[in-house]
Coordinates of C-alpha atoms and ligand atoms in Angstrom, one line a residue:
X1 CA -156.9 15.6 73.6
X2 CA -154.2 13.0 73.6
X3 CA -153.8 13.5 70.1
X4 CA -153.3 17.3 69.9
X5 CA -150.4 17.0 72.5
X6 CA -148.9 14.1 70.2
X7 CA -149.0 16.7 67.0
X8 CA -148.0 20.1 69.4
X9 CA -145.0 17.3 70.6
X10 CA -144.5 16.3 66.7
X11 CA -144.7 19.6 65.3
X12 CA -141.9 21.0 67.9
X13 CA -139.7 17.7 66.7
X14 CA -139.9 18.8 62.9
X15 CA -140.4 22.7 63.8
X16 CA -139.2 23.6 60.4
X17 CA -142.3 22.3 59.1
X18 CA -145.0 22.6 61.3
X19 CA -144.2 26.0 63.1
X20 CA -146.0 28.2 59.9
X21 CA -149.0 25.6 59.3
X22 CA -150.2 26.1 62.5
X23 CA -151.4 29.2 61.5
X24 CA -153.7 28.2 58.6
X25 CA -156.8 26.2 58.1
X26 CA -157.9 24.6 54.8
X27 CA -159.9 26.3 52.7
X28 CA -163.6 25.5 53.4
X29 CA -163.8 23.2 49.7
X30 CA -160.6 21.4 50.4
X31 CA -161.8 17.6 50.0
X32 CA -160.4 15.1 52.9
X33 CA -160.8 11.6 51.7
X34 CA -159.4 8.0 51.5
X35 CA -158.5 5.6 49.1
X36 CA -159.0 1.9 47.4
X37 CA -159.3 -0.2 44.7
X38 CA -161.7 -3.2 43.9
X39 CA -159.6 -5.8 43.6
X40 CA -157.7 -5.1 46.8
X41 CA -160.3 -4.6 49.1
X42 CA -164.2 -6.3 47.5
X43 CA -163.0 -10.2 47.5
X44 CA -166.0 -11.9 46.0
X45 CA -164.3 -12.8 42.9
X46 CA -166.7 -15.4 41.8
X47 CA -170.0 -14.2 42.9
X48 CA -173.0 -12.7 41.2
X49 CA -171.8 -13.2 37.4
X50 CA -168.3 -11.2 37.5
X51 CA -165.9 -12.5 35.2
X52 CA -162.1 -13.9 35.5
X53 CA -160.1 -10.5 35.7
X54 CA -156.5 -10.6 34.8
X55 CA -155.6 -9.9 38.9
X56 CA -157.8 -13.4 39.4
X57 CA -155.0 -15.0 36.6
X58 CA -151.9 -13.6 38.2
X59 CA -152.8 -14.3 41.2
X60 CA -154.7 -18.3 40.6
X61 CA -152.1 -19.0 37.5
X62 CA -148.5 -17.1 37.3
X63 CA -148.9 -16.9 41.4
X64 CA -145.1 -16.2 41.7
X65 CA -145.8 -12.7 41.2
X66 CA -147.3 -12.3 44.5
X67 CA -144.7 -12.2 47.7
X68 CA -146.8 -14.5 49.7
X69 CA -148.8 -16.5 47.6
X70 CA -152.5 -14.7 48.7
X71 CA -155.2 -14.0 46.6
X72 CA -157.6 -11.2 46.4
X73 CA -160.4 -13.9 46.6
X74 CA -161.6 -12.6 50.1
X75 CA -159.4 -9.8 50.7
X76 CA -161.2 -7.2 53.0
X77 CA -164.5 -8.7 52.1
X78 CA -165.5 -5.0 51.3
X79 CA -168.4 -6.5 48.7
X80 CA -170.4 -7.7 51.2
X81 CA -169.4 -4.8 53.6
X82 CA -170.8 -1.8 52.5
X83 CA -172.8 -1.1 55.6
X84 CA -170.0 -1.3 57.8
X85 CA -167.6 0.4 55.3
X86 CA -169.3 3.2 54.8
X87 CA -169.9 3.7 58.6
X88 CA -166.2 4.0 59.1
X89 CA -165.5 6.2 56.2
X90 CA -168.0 8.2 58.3
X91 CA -166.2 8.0 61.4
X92 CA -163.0 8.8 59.6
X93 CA -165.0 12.0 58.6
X94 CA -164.2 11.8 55.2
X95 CA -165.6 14.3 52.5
X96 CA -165.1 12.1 49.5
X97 CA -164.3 8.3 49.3
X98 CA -161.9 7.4 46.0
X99 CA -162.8 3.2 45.0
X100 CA -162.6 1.9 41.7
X101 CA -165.2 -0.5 39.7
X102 CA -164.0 -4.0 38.8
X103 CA -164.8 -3.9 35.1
X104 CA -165.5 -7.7 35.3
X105 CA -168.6 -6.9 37.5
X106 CA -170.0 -4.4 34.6
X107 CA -169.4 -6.6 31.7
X108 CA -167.7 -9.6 32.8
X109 CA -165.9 -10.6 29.5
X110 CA -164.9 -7.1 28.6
X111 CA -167.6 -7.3 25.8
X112 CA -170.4 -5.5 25.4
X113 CA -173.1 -8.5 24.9
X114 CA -172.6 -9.7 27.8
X115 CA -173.6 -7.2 30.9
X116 CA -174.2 -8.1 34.6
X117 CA -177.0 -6.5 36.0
X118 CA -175.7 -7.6 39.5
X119 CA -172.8 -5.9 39.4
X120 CA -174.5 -2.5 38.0
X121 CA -176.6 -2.7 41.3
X122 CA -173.8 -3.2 43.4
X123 CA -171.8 -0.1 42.5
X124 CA -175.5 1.7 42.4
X125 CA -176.0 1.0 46.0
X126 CA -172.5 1.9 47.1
X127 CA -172.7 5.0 45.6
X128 CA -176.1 5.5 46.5
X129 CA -175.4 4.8 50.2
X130 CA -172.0 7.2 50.3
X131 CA -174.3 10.0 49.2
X132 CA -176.6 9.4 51.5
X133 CA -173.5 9.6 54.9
X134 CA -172.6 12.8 53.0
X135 CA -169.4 11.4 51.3
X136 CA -168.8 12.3 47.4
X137 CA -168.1 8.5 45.7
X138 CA -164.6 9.6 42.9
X139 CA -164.7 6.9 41.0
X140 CA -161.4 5.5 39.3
X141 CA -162.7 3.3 36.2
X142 CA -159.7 1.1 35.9
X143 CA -157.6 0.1 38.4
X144 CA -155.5 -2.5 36.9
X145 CA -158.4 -5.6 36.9
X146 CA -159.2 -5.6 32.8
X147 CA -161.0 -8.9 31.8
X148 CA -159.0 -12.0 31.5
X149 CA -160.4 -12.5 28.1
X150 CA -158.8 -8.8 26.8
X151 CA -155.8 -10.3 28.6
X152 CA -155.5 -12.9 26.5
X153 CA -156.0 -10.2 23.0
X154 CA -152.9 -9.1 24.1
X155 CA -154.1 -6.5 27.4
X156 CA -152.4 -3.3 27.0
X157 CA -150.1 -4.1 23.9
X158 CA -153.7 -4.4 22.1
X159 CA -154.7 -1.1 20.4
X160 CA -158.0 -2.0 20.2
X161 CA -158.1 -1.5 24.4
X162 CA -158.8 2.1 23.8
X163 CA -161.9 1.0 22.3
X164 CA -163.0 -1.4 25.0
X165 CA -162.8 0.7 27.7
X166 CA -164.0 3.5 26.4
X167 CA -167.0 1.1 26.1
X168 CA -166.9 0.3 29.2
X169 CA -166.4 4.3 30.3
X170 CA -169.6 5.1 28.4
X171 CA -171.7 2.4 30.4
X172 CA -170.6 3.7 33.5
X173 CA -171.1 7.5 32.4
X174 CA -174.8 6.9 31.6
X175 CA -175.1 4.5 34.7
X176 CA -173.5 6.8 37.4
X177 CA -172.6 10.1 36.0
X178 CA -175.7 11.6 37.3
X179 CA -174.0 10.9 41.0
X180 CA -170.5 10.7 40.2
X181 CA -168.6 14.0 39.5
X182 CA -165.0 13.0 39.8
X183 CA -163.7 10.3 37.6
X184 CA -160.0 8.7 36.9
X185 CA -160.0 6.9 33.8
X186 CA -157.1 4.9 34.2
X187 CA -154.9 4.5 37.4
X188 CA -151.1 5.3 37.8
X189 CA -149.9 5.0 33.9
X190 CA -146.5 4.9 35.1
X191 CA -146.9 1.8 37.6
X192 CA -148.8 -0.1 34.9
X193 CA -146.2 0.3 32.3
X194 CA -143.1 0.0 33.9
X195 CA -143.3 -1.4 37.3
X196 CA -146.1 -4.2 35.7
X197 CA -144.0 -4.8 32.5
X198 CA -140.3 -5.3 34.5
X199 CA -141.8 -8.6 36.7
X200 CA -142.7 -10.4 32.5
X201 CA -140.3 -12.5 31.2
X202 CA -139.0 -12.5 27.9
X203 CA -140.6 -9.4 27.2
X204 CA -138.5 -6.7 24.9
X205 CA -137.3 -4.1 27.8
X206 CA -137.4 -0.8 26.3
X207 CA -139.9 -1.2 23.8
X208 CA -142.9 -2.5 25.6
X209 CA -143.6 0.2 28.4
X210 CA -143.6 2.9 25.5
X211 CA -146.0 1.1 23.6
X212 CA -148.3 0.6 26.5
X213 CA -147.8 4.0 27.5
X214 CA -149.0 4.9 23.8
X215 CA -151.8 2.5 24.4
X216 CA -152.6 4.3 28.0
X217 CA -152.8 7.4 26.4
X218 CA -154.9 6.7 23.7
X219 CA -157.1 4.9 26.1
X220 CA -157.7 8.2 28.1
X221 CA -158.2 10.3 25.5
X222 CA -161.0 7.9 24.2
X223 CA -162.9 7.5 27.3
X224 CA -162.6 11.7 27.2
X225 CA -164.3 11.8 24.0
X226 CA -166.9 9.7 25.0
X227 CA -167.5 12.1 28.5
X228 CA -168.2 14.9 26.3
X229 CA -171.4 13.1 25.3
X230 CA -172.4 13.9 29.0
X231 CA -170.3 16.7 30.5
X232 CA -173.0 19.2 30.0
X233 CA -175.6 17.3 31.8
X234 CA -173.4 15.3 34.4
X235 CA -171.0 18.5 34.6
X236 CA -167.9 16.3 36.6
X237 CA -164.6 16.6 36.3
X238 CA -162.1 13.6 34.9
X239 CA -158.3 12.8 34.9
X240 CA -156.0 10.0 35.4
X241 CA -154.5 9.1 38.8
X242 CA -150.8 10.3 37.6
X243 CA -147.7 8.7 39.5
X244 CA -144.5 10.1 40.7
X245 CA -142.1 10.0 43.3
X246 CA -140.1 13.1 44.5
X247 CA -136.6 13.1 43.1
X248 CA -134.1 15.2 44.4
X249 CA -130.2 15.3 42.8
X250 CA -128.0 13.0 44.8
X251 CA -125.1 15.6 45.0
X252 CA -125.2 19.7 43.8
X253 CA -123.6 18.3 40.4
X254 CA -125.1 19.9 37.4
X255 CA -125.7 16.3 35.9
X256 CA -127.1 15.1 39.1
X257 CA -130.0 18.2 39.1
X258 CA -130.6 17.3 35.3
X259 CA -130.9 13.7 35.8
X260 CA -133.7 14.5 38.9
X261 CA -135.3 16.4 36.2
X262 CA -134.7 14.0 33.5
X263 CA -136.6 11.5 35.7
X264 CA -139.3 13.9 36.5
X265 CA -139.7 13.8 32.6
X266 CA -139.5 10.0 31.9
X267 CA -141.9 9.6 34.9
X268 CA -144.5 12.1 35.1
X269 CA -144.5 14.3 31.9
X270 CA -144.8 10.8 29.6
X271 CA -148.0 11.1 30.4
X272 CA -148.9 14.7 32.1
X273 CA -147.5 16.2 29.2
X274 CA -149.3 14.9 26.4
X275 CA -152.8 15.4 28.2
X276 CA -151.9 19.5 29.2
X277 CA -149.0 20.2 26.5
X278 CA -150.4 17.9 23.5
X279 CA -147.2 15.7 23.0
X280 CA -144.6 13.6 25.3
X281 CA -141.3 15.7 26.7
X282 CA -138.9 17.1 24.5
X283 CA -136.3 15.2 26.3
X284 CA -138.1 11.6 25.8
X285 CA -138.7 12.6 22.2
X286 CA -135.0 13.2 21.6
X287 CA -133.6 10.8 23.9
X288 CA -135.1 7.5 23.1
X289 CA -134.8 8.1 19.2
X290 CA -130.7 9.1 19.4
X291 CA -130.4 5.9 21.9
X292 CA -132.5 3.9 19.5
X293 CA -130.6 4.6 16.3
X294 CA -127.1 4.4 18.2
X295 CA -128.6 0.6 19.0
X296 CA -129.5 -0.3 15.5
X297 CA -133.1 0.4 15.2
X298 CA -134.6 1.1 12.4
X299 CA -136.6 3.7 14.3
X300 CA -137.8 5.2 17.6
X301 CA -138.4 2.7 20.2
X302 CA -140.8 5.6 21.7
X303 CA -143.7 5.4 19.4
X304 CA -145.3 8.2 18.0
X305 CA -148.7 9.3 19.0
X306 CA -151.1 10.1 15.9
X307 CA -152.2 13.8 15.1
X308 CA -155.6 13.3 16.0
X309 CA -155.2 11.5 19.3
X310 CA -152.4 14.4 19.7
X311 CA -154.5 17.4 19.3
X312 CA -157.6 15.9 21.5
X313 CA -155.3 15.0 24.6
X314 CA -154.0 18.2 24.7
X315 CA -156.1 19.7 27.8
X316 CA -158.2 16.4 28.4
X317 CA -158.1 16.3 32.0
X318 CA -159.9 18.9 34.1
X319 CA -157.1 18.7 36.7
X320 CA -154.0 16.5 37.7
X321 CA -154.7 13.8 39.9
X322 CA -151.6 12.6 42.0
X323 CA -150.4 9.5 43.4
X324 CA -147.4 9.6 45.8
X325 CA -145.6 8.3 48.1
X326 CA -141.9 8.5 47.9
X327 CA -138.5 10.6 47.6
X328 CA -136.0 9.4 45.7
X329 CA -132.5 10.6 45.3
X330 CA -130.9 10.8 41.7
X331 CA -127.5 10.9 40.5
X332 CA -126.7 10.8 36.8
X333 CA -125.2 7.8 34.3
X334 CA -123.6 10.4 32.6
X335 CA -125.3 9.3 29.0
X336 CA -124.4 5.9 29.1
X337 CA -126.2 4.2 26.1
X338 CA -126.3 0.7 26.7
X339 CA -126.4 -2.3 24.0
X340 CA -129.8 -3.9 25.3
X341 CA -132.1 -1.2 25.5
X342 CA -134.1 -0.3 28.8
X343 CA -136.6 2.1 30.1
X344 CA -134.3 2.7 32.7
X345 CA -131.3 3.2 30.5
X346 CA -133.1 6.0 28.5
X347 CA -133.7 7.7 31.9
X348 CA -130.1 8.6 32.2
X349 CA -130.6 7.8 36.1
X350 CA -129.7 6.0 38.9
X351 CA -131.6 5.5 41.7
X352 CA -129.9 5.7 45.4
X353 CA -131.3 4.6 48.6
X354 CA -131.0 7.7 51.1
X355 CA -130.7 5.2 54.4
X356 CA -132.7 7.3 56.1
X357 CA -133.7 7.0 59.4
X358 CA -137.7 6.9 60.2
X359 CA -138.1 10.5 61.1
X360 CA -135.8 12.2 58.6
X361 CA -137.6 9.9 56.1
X362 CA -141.2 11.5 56.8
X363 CA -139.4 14.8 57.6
X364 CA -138.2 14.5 53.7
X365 CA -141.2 13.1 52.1
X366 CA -143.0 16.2 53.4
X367 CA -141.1 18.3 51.7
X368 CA -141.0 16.3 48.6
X369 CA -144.4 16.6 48.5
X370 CA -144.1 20.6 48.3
X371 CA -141.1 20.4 45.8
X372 CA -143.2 18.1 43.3
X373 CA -146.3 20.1 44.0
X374 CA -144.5 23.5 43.4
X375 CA -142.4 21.5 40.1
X376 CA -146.1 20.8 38.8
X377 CA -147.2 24.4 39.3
X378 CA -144.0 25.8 36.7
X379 CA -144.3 22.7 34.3
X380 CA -148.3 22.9 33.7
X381 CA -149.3 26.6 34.5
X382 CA -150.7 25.7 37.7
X383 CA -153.4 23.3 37.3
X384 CA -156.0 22.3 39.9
X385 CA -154.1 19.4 41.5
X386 CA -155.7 16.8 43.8
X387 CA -153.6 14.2 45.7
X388 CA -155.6 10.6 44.4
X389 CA -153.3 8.9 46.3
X390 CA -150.5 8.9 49.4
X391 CA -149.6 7.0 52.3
X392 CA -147.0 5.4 54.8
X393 CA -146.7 1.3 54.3
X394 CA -145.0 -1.0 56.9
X395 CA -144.4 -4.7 56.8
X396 CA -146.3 -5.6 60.3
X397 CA -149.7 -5.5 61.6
X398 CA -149.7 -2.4 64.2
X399 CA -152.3 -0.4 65.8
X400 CA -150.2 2.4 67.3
X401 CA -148.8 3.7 64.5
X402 CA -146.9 6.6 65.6
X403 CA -144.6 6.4 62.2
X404 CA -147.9 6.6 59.9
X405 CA -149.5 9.1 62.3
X406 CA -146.1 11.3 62.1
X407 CA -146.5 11.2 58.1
X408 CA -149.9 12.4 57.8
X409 CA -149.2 15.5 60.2
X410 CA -146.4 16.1 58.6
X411 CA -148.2 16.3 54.8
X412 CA -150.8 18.1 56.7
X413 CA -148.2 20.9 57.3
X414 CA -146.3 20.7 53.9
X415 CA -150.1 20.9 51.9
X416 CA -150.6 24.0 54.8
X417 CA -147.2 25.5 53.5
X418 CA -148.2 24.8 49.5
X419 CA -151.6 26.2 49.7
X420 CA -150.6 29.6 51.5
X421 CA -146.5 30.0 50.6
X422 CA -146.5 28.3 47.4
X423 CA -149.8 29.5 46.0
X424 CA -150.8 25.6 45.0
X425 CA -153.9 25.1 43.7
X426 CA -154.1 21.8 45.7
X427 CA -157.8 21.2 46.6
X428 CA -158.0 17.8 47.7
X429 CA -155.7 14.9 49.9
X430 CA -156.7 11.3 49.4
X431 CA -154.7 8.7 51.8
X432 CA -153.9 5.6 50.5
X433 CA -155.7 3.2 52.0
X434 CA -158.8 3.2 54.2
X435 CA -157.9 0.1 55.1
X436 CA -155.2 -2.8 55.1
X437 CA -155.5 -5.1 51.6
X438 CA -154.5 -6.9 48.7
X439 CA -151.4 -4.8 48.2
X440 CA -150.6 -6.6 44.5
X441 CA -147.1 -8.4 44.8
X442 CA -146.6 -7.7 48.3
X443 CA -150.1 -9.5 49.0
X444 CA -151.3 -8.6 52.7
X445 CA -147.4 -8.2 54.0
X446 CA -147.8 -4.8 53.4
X447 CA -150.5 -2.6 55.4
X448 CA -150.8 0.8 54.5
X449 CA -154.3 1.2 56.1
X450 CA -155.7 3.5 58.6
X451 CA -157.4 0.8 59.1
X452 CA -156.2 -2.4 60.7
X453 CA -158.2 -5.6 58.9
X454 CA -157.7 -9.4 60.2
X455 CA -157.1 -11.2 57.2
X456 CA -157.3 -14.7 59.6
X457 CA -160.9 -14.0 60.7
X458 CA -163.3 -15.2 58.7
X459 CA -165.3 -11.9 59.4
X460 CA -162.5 -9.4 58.6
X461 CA -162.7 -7.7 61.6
X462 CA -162.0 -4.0 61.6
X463 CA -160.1 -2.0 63.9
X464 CA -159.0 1.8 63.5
X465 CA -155.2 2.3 64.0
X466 CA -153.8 5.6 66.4
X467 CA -153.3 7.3 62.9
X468 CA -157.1 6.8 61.8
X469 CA -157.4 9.5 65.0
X470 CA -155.1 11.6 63.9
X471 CA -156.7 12.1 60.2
X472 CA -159.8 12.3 61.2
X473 CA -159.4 15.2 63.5
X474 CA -157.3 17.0 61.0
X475 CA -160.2 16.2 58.3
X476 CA -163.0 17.3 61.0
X477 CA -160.9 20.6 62.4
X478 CA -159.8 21.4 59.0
X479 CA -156.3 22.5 60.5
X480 CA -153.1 20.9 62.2
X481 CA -154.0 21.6 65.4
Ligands
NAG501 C1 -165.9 -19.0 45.1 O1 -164.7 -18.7 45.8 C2 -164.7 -19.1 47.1 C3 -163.5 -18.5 47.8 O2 -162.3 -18.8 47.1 C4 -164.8 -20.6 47.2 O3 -164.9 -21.0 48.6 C5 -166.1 -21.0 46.5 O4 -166.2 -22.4 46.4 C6 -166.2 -20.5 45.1 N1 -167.5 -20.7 44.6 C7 -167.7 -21.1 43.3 C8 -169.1 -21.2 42.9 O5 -166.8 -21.3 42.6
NAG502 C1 -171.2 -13.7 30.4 O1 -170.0 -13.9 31.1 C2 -170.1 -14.9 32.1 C3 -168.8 -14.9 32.9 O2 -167.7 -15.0 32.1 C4 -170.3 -16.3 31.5 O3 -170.5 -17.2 32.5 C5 -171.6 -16.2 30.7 O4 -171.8 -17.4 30.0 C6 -171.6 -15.0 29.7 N1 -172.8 -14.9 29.0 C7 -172.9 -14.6 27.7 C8 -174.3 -14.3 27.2 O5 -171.9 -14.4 27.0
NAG503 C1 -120.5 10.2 36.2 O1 -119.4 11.2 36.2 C2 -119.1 11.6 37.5 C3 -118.0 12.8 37.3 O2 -117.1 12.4 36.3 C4 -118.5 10.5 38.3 O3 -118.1 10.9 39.6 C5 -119.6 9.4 38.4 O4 -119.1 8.3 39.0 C6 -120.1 9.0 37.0 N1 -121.2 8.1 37.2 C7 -121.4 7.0 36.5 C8 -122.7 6.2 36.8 O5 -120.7 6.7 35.6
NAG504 C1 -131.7 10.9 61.6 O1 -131.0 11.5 60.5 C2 -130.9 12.9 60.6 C3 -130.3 13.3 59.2 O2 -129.2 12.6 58.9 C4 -130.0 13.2 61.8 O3 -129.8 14.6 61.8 C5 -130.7 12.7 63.0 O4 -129.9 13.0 64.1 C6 -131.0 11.2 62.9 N1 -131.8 10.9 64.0 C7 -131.7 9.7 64.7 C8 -132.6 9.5 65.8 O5 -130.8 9.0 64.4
NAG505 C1 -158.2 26.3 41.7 O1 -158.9 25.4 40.7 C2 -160.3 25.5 40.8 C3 -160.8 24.5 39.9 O2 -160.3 24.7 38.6 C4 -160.7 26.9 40.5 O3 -162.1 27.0 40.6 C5 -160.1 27.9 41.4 O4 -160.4 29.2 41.0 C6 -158.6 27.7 41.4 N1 -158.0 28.5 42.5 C7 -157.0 29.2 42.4 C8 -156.5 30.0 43.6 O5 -156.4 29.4 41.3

């Protein structure tokens, strides 16, 4: 009750957005779910054979990475949780739950000789016991954890990583596939090659992100090839959990609107391109090899995808899965090439910080959301599009979260307004994150979690936040209000 006067006394705040939603439901198939990864949330990184994961290095080893020092060690304790997990997911109403497998729990070196029947039953009864609540288990096969030991053959700069996952893929296909219909093979390509590759020293800026990129791509398109073994008895669906902010031109300059779209490009269509169009962006293409050869190279720094991996990504993935979170404005360098080569240079952008205040912040990422959604329809003939991941961070544990609460109505209206106005074919919203976790180099500072979890009892005791309310009756009443 409480809650429907908060959204009526939301909505009338941001009318613009909410006054049209009001009037539509979502369509009776529209999925509502959450989402996590294993490493942020399971803990229990030395238990029951699992091996050392690259995450357990960073965060035992180089340390520095992380903001505060933590571990994922314990994190959530979600491995030894599943009972009560899975009873909130069911209070949160949820039609599917998004987790990912820790590939160190399936084969904990990364090789095939060496398998760990423990971990095969853990994932067997997690997914066993979602099914049985009701709740559709999409499972994201690699969420940044790879083994230590493929680490150490060189981790994504190792061509040979297409062949280990798609190992690894195959394993869980047979295992799972008979329960599991929606897969992402590799989370947010973007985040792993650029935001993962700018925290490594010495590492050649400008030449590394494309090669993992090329390495990412060739992974997917492996671990496709091996899911056609299966599609016609498991019949799911697969893509990659693509990531992108919302870029909007800083000014009405024309270079300003083709940098935002420039970026859209570098960020996105690196990798949604080459899976729906069969190759990367025109504009990357050209861009990277005039910059390279005006810097000396020999050749592209962007290297060149072979025709065989080519023609097979072309329409692997059964629809785009989307990660995000954030609006960016963009103004243009104006072609500035500079001497030391950089992802960032080749982008052509700048990036400004809009200083918004709180509520013309959410009021904007809404309506980022249906900008990137409707960009996504023109660039890739209007694919099925799921949202894998999206969500509202802040720096403090806090229960009434009005702020996070105020962002999910106000998506809520936007997906309303994409579905119905903009003829979207968006069928599913996955928030980011059931609960409060490992949040990589921001450790537990940052909580993004419906979910509030105290990381300083030993129990990790639970407690749902204002806006795990207000998802939950939008998921149950299938409507804003
Ligand atoms: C496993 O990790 C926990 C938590 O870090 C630690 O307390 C425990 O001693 C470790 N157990 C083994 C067998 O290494
Ligand atoms: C399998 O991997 C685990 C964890 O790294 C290790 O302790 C064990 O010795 C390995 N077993 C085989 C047969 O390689
Ligand atoms: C790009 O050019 C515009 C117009 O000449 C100018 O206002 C802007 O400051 C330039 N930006 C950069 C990053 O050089
Ligand atoms: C927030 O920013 C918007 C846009 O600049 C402005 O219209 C609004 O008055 C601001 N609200 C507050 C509470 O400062
Ligand atoms: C949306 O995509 C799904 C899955 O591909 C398809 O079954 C459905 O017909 C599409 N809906 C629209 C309105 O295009």
């Amino acid at each position: 009750m409480e809650l429907t006067i908060f959204i009526i006394a939301f909505c009338y705040i941001q009318r613009t957005l909410c006054f049209d939603a009001t009037l539509y439901k979502f369509p009776n198939d529209f999925s509502f779910g959450v989402a996590t990864s294993a490493y942020q949330i399971e803990g229990a990184w030395n238990v029951s054979g699992k091996g050392y994961s690259y995450w357990d290095y960073i965060t035992h080893e180089v340390k520095v990475v992380v903001e505060d020092g933590s571990t994922g060690d314990v994190a959530c304790d979600s491995y030894h949780k599943t009972d009560v997990d899975i009873a909130l997911l069911k209070r949160l109403g949820v039609n599917h739950y998004r987790f990912s497998i820790a590939w160190t729990r399936i084969y904990p070196t990364g090789m095939i000789n060496n398998i760990s029947r423990d971990g095969i039953a853990y994932y067997d009864n997690l997914i066993n016991k979602l099914l049985d609540a009701g709740i559709k288990p999409w499972v994201t096969i690699y969420h940044w954890d790879h083994p230590y030991g493929i680490q150490r053959l060189g981790g994504w700069f190792q061509p040979k990583m297409a062949d280990y996952i798609a190992d690894y893929a195959d394993l869980l296909f047979k295992l799972y596939g008979d329960r599991v219909k929606t897969w992402i093979t590799i989370n947010e390509p973007y985040s792993l090659c650029v935001n993962a590759i700018n925290v490594m020293a010495y590492i050649p800026k400008g030449f590394a992100e494309y090669m993992c990129g090329q390495n990412v791509l060739r992974a997917h398109v492996a671990i496709w090839r091996v899911y056609q073994k299966y599609r016609s008895t498991q019949n799911g669906k697969l893509s990659m959990a693509f990531n992108v902010q919302a870029h909007f031109p800083a000014t009405d300059s024309p270079a300003d609107i083709e940098a935002a779209e420039r970026l859209n490009q570098f960020a996105f269509g690196w990798f949604v391109n080459p899976v729906v169009h069969g190759n990367y962006p025109k504009v990357m293409i050209d861009t990277i090899a005039s910059y390279s050869e005006k810097q000396g190279f020999k050749e592209s720094r962007l290297p060149p995808l072979s025709p065989e991996d080519l023609a097979d990504l072309k329409g692997s993935c059964d629809f785009i899965g989307l990660n995000t979170y954030d609006v960016y404005l963009v103004s243009s360098n104006n072609g500035t090439v500079d001497v030391n080569p950089s992802y960032s240079n080749d982008c052509g952008a700048n990036i400004i910080d809009p200083n918004w205040n709180v509520s013309y912040a959410i009021h904007m990422k809404a309506k980022g959301l249906g900008v990137l959604l409707n960009w996504i329809k023109k660039n890739y003939n209007n694919p099925e599009v799921r949202i894998t991941e999206q969500g509202y961070w802040e720096d403090a544990r806090n229960v009434f979260d009005f702020d996070r609460s105020a962002y999910i109505v106000a998506n809520t209206a936007q997906m309303l307004k994409s579905i119905y106005k903009d003829k979207v074919n968006l069928t599913a919203y996955s928030y980011w994150s059931f609960m409060d976790n490992f949040e990589w180099n921001k450790g537990y500072i940052r909580k993004y979690g419906l979910i509030d979890v105290d990381f300083k009892d030993p129990t990790r005791k639970r407690r749902l936040k204002l806006s795990a309310g207000t998802f939950s009756t939008i998921a149950s009443n299938r409507k804003l209000i």
